[in-house]
Coordinates of C-alpha atoms (C1' of nucleotides) in Angstrom, one line a residue:
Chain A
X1 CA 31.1 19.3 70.8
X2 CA 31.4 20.5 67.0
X3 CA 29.3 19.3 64.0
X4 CA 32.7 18.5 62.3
X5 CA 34.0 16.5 65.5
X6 CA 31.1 14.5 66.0
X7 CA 32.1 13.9 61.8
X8 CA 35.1 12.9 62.9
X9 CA 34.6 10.4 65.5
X10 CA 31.7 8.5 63.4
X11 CA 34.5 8.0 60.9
X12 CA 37.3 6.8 63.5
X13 CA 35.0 4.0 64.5
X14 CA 33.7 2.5 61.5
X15 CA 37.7 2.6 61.1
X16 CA 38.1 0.6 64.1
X17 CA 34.8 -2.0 63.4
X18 CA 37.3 -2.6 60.6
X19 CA 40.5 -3.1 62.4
X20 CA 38.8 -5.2 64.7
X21 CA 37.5 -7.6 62.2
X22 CA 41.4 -8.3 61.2
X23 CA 41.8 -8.5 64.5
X24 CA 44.2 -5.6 65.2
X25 CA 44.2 -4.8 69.0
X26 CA 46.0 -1.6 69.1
X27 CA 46.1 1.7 67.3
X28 CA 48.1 5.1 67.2
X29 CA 46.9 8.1 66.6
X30 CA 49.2 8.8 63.4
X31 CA 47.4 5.6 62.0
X32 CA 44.1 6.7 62.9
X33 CA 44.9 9.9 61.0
X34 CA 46.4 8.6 58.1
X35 CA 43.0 6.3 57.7
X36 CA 40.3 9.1 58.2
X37 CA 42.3 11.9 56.3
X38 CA 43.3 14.3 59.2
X39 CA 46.0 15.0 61.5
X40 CA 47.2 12.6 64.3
X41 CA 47.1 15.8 66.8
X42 CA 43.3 16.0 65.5
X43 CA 42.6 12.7 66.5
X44 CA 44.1 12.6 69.9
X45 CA 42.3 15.7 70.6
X46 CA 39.2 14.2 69.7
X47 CA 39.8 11.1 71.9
X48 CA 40.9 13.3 75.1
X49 CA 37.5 15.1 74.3
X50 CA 35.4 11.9 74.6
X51 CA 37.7 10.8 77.6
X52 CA 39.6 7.6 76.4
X53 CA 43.2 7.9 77.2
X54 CA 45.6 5.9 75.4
X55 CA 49.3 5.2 76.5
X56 CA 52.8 6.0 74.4
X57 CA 53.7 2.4 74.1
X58 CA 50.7 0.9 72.8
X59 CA 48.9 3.8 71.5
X60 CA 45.2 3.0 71.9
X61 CA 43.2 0.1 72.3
X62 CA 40.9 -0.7 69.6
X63 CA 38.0 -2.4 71.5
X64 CA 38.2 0.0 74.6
X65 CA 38.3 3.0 71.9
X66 CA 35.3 1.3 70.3
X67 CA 33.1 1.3 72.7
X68 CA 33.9 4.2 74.3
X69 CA 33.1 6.7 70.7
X70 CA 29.8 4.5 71.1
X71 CA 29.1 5.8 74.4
X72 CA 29.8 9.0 73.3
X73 CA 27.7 8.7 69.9
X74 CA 24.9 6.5 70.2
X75 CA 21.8 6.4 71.5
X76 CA 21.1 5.2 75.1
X77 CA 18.4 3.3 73.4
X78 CA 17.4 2.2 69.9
X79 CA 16.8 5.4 67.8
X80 CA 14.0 5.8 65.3
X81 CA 14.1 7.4 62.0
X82 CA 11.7 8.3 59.6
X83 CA 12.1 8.9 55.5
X84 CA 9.9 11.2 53.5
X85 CA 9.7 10.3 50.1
X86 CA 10.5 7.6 48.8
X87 CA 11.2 7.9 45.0
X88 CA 14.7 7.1 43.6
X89 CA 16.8 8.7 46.5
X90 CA 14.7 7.6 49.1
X91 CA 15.0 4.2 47.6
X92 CA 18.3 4.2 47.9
X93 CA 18.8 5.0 51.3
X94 CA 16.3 2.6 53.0
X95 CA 18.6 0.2 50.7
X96 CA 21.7 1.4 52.1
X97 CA 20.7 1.4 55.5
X98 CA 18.4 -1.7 55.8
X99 CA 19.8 -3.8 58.9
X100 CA 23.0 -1.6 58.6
X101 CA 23.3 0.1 62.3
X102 CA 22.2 -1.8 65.3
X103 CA 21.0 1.1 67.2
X104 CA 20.1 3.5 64.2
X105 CA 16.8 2.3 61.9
X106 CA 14.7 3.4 59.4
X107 CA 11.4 2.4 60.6
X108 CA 9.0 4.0 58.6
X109 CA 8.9 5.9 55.3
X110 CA 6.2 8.4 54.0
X111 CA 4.5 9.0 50.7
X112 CA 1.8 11.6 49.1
X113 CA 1.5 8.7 46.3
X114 CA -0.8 6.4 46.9
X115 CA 1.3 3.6 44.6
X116 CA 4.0 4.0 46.7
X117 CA 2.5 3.0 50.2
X118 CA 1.1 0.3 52.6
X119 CA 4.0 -1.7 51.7
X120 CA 7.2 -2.9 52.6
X121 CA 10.1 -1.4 51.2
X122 CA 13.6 -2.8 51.9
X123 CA 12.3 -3.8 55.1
X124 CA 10.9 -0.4 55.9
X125 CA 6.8 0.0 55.7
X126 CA 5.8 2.8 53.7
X127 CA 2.5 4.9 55.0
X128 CA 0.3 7.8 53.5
X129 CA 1.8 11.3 54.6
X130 CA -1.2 12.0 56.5
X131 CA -0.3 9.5 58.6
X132 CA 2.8 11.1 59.7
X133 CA 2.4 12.3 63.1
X134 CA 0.4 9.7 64.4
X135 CA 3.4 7.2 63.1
X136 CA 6.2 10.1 64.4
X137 CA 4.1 9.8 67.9
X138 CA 3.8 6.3 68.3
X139 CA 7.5 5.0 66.9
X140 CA 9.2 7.5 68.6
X141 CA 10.4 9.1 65.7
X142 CA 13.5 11.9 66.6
X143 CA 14.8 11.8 63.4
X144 CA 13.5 12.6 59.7
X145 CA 15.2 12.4 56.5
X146 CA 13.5 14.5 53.4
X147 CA 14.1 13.2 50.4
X148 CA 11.0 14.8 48.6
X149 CA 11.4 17.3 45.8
X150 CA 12.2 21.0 46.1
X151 CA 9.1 22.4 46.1
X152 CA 7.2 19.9 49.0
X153 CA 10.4 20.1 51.1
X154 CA 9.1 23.1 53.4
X155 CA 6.1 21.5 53.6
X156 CA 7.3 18.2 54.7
X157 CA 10.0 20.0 57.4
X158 CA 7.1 21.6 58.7
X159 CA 5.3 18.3 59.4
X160 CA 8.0 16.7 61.1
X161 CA 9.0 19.6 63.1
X162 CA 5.3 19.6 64.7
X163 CA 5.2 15.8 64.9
X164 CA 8.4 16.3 67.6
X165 CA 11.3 15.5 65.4
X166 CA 14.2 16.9 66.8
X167 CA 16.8 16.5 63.7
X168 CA 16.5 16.6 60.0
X169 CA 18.5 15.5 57.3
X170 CA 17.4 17.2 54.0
X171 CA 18.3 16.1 50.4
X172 CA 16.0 18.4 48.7
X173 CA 18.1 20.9 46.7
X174 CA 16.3 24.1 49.0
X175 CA 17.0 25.6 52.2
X176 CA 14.3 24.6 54.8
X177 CA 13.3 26.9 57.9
X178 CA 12.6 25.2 61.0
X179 CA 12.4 26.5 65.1
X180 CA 15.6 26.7 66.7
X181 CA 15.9 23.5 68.7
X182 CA 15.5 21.4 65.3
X183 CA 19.1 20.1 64.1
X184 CA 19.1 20.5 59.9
X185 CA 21.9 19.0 57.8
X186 CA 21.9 20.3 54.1
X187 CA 22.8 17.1 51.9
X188 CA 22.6 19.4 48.6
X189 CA 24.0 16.7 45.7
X190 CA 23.7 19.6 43.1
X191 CA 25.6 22.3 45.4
X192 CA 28.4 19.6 45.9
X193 CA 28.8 18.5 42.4
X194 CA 29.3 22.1 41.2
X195 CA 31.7 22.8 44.0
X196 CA 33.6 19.7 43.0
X197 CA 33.4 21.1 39.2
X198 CA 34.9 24.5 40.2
X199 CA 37.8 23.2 42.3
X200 CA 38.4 20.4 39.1
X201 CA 39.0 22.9 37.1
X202 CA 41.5 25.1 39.5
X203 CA 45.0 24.8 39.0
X204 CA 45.6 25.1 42.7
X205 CA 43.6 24.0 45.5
X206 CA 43.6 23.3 48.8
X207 CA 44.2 19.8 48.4
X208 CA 42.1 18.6 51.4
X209 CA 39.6 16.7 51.8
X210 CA 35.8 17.6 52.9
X211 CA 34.1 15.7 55.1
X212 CA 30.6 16.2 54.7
Chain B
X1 CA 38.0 31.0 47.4
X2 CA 37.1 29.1 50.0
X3 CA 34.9 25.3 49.5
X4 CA 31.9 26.9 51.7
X5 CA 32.0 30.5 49.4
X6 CA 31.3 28.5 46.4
X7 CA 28.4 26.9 47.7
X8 CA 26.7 29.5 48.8
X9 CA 27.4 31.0 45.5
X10 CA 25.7 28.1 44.2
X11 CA 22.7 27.9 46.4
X12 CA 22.1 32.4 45.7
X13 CA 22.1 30.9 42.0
X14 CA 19.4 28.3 42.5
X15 CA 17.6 31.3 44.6
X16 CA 18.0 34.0 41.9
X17 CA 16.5 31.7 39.1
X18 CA 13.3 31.4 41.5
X19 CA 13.2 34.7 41.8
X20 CA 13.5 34.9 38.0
X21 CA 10.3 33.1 37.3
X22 CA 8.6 34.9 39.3
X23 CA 9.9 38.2 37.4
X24 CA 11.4 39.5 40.9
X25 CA 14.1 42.4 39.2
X26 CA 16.1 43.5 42.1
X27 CA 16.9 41.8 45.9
X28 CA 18.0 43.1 49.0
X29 CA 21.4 40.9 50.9
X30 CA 19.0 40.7 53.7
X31 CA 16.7 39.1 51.2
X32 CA 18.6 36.7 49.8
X33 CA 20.3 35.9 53.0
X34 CA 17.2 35.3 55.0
X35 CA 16.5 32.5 51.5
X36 CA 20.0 30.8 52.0
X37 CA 20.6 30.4 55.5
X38 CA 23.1 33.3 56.5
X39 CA 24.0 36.5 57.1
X40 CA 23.6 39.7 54.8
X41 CA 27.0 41.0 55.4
X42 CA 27.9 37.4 54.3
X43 CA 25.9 37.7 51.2
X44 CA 27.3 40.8 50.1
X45 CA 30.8 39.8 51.2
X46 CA 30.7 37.1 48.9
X47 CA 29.1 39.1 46.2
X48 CA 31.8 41.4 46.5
X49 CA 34.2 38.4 45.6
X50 CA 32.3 37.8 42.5
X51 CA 32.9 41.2 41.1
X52 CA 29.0 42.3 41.0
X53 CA 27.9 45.7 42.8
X54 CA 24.2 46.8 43.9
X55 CA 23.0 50.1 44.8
X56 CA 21.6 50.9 47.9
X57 CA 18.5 52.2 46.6
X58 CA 17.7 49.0 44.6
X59 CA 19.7 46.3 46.2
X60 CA 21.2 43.8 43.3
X61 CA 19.9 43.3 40.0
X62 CA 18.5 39.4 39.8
X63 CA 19.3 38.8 36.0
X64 CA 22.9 40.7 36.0
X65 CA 23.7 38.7 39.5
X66 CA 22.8 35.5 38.1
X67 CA 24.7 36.1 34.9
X68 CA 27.5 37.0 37.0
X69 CA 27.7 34.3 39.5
X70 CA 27.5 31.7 36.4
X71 CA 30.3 33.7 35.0
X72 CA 32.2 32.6 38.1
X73 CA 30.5 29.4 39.0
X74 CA 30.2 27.6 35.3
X75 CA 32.8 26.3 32.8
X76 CA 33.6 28.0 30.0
X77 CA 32.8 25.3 28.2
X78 CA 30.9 22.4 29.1
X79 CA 31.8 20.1 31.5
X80 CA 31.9 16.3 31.4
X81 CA 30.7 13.8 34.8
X82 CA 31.2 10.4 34.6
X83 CA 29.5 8.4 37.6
X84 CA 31.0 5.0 38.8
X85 CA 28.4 2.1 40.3
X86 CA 24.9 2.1 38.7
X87 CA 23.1 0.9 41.7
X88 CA 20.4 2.3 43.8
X89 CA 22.4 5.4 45.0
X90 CA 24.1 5.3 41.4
X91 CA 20.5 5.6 39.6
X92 CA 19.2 8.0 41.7
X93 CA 21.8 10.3 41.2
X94 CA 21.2 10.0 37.2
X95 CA 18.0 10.3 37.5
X96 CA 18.1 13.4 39.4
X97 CA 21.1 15.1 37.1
X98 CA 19.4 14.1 33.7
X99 CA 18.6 17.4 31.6
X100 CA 19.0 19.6 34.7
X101 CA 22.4 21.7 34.2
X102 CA 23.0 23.2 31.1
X103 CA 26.8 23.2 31.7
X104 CA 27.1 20.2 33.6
X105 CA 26.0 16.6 32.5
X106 CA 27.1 13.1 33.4
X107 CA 27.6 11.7 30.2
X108 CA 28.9 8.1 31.1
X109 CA 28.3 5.9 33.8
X110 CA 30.7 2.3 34.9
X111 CA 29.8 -0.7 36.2
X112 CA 31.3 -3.8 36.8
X113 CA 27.8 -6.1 36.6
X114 CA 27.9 -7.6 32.9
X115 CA 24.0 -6.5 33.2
X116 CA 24.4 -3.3 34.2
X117 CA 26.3 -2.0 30.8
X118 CA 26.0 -1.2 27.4
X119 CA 22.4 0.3 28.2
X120 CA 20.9 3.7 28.5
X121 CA 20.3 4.6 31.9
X122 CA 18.1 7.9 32.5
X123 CA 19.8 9.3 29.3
X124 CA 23.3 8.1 29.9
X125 CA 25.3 5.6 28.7
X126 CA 26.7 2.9 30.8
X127 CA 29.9 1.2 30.4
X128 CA 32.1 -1.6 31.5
X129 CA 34.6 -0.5 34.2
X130 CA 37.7 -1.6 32.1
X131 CA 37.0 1.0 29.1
X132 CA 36.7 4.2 31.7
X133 CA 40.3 4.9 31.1
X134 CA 38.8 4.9 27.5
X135 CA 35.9 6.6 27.7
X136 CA 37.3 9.5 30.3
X137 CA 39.9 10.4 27.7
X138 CA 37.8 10.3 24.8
X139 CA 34.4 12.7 26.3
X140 CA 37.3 14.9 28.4
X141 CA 35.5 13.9 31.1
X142 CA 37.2 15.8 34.4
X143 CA 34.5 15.0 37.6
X144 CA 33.9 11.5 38.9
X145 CA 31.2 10.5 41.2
X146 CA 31.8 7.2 43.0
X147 CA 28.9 5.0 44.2
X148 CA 30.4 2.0 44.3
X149 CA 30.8 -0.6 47.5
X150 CA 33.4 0.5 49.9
X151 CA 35.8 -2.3 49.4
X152 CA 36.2 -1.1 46.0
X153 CA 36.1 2.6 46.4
X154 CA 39.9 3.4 46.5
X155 CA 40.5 1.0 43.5
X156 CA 37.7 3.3 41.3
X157 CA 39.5 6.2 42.7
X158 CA 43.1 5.5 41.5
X159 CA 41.2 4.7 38.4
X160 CA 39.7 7.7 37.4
X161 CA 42.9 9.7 38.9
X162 CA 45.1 7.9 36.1
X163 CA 42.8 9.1 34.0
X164 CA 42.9 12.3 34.3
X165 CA 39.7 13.0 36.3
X166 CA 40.5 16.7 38.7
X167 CA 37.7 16.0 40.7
X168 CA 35.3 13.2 42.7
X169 CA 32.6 13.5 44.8
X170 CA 32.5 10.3 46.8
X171 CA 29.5 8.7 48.4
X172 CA 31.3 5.4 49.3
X173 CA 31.6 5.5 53.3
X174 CA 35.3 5.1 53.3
X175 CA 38.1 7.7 52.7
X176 CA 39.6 7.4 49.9
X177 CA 43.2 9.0 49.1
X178 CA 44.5 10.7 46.0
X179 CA 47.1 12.7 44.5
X180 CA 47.0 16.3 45.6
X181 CA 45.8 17.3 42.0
X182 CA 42.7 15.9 42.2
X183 CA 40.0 17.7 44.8
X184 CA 37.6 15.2 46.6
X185 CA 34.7 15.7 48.6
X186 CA 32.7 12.9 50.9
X187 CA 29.1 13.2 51.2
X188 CA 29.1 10.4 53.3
X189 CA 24.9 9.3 54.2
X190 CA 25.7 7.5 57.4
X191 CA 28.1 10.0 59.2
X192 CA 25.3 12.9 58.4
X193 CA 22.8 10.4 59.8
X194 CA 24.8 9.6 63.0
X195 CA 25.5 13.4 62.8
X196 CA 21.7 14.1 62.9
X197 CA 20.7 12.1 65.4
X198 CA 23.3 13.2 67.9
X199 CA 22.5 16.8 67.8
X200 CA 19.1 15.4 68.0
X201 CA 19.2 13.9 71.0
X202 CA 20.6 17.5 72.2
X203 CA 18.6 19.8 74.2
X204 CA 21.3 22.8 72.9
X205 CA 22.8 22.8 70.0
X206 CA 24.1 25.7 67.4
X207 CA 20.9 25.5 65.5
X208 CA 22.3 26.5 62.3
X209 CA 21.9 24.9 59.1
X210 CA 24.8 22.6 57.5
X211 CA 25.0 23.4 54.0
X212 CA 27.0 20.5 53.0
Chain C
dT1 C1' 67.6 3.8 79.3
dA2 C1' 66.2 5.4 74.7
dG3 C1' 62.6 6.5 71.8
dA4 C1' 58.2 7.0 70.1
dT5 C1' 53.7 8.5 71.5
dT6 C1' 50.6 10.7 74.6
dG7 C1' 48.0 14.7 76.9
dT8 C1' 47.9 19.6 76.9
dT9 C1' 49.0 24.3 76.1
dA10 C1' 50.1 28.2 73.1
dA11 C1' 50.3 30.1 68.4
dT12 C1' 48.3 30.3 64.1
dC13 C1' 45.0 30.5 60.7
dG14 C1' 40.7 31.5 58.5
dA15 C1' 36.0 32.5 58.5
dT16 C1' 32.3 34.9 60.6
dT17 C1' 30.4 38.9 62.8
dA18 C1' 30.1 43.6 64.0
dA19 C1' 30.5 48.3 62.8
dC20 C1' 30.3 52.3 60.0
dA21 C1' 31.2 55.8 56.5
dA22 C1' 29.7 56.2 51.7
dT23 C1' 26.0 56.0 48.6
dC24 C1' 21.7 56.0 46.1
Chain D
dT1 C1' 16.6 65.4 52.6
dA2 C1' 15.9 61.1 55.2
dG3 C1' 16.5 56.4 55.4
dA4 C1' 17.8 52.0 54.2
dT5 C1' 21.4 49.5 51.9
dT6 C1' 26.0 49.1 50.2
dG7 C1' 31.2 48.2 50.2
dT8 C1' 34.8 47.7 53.4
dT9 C1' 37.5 47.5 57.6
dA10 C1' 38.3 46.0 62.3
dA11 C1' 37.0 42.7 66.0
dT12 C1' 35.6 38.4 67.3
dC13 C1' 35.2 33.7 67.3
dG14 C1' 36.4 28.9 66.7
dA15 C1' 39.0 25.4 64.8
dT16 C1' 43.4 23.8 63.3
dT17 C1' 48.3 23.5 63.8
dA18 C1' 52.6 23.5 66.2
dA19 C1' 55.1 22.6 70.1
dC20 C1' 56.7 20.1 74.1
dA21 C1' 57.0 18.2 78.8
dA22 C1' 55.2 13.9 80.7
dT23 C1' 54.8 9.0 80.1
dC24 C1' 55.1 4.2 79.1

DNA sequence: TAGATTGTTAATCGATTAACAATC
DNA sequence: TAGATTGTTAATCGATTAACAATC
C-alpha cells in the first residue's frame, strides 16, 4: 500500500460521501476519475487493491464502495490526535477539523505559552507542553501534528516520538528526524508556494495535478 | 525538471542560509543530504541540474550554491501572490508569508464577507472578490492560493484562471480543474491527516519522510 | 445480442539507487 | 601520495499507462 494510494482512496470517498448525499447509487470508474483528477484504470486498480469488485453494467456501488475504503482506511476504533502549537496555523486546523471526522479527532492541543493553555479551543483543550506525555499516555494519542515554529520543531518531534506517537504531521518549514517506525509527512507551505511559483512561470509543464 | 527536484532545491536553499548564519563556507552532499532527508547522490544529482560544481576536496561552496540555486529557483523579477478566503487558514497563511521572501509576496488577498475587505490584514490588502479580475491584472499577480470553502473552490478557481493567474496552490479539500496552462498543486490537510494516521496504525511502513 | 465496463496482465515511463572512474 | 568526494553512467525499483479478454 503506497503513500500516494492511500491519497487516493481518501479522496474517492469524500467523493462518494458527496454522491451519496444527492443520492446517486452507482458509480464508474471513468467518473470517479474524472472527479479526483486521475485515470479510470488508476481507480479500478485502487478498488481491486482494497477488494471491492464492481460489475460492467452498473459500475460500482456507491454505499458498498463507501464503506468498504472505510474498512480499509479507518481506524478499528476512534483515533486520537494531538496538535503542538497552537498559534495562527494551529488555530486553523483545530477550526477546520472540529467535529469534522467521526472516527478522527483532535483531542488535545499543546502550548509552551502559558496564555494559550488550560482552555478550550474550538472544542479542543489546550495543556502546557510539559504535560505532553502524560496527555499522549492517557488519550491514547498515535497521532501528532506540529505546527510550532522552525526552530522548536525537533524539539517537539522528539517529545512525541518518546510519548509513543506513531505518525507525525509536520508544518514547520524544517526537516524533522525521528526513529524509523515513526510515519512523517512534510506539509512545507513555503516549499509548495515556491514550487507553484516556478512551474507559473514555465511555459510548459506537466499539466497535472499534485496531490499532496 | 521534475515537481519533487524543485522542492528539494528549495528546502537545500532554506538549509544553506542556516548554514550561512552560522558562517559554515563549504558542505559536503552527504552533509546536506543527511539535513534534507535524502540521499547524497541525490543531492549532487540535482546540483548537477542547477549548473553549480564542488570539488572534492572542499565539497560546495555555501554562498555560490545559494546564489546559484536562487538563480534557478527565484523570478527574475519579483513575483506577485494573491490569496483567496481570509479565514482561519487564510490568515495564517498571511501571517506566516508577511516580510519572509524577498522575491515572493502576497500582495492582495479576496473575500467575499463585506467585513472582511477593504482592511489590512498582516500587511496585505484585502479586497472584495468581484474586483480580483481587477486587482490580478493591475499588480501582474501570477500565483493564487485558495482558502476558500469547498463549495466555492472551483468557482475561485475559474476566476483567477480568467485572470491570468499560471499557478494555484489549493487548500480547499476538493479537486479543482483548470485549463492545462495553469499548474495546481493540493495541499489538502485532511487526506495528509487520514494519510498519517494510517501509516500510523502500521507496524511497517517505508519510513521515509514526505516532503510535500 | 451488442456494447460499455470490469479485472488483470504486460509495457512504459520516470525517478531513485548503486557503482565507479576522475579529481582535488 | 592517500583518501574522501565529485560528476556521471548503468541498474534497479516502483508507479503509471496501455491493452485486452472476461463479464454483465
Amino acid at each position: 500500500m503506497s503513500d500516494r494510494m492511500v491519497g487516493r482512496l481518501s479522496v474517492y470517498r469524500r467523493l462518494l460521501t458527496g454522491l451519496r448525499a444527492e443520492s446517486v447509487q452507482n458509480v464508474y470508474s471513468h467518473q470517479l476519475a474524472r472527479m479526483a483528477g486521475c485515470t479510470a484504470a488508476q481507480v479500478r486498480r485502487d478498488l481491486m487493491a482494497v477488494g471491492y469488485t464492481g460489475t460492467p453494467t452498473r459500475g460500482y456501488d456507491v454505499l458498498g464502495l463507501t464503506e468498504s475504503i472505510g474498512r480499509y482506511l479507518d481506524p478499528p476504533e476512534h483515533q486520537h490526535v494531538a496538535i503542538v502549537g497552537v498559534g495562527n496555523l494551529g488555530r486553523a486546523i483545530l477550526a477546520f477539523f472540529a467535529n469534522r471526522r467521526p472516527k478522527l479527532s483532535i483531542v488535545a492541543a499543546f502550548d509552551s505559552d502559558p496564555a494559550k493553555v488550560n482552555r478550550v479551543i474550538h472544542g479542543c483543550r489546550s495543556y502546557p507542553i510539559d504535560q505532553l506525555a502524560e496527555v499522549v499516555a492517557r488519550e491514547k494519542i498515535l497521532v501528532g501534528i506540529i505546527t510550532v515554529p522552525a526552530p522548536e520543531a525537533q524539539k517537539v518531534a522528539d517529545l512525541l516520538a518518546n510519548a509513543g506517537v506513531r505518525g507525525i504531521l509536520n508544518f514547520a518549514p524544517v526537516a524533522i528526524h525521528v526513529r524509523d517506525r515513526v510515519y512523517v509527512e512534510d506539509m512545507d507551505i513555503t516549499v509548495s508556494l515556491e514550487r507553484v511559483a516556478f512551474f507559473a512561470r514555465q511555459d510548459k509543464h506537466s499539466g497535472k495535478e499534485m496531490v499532496k
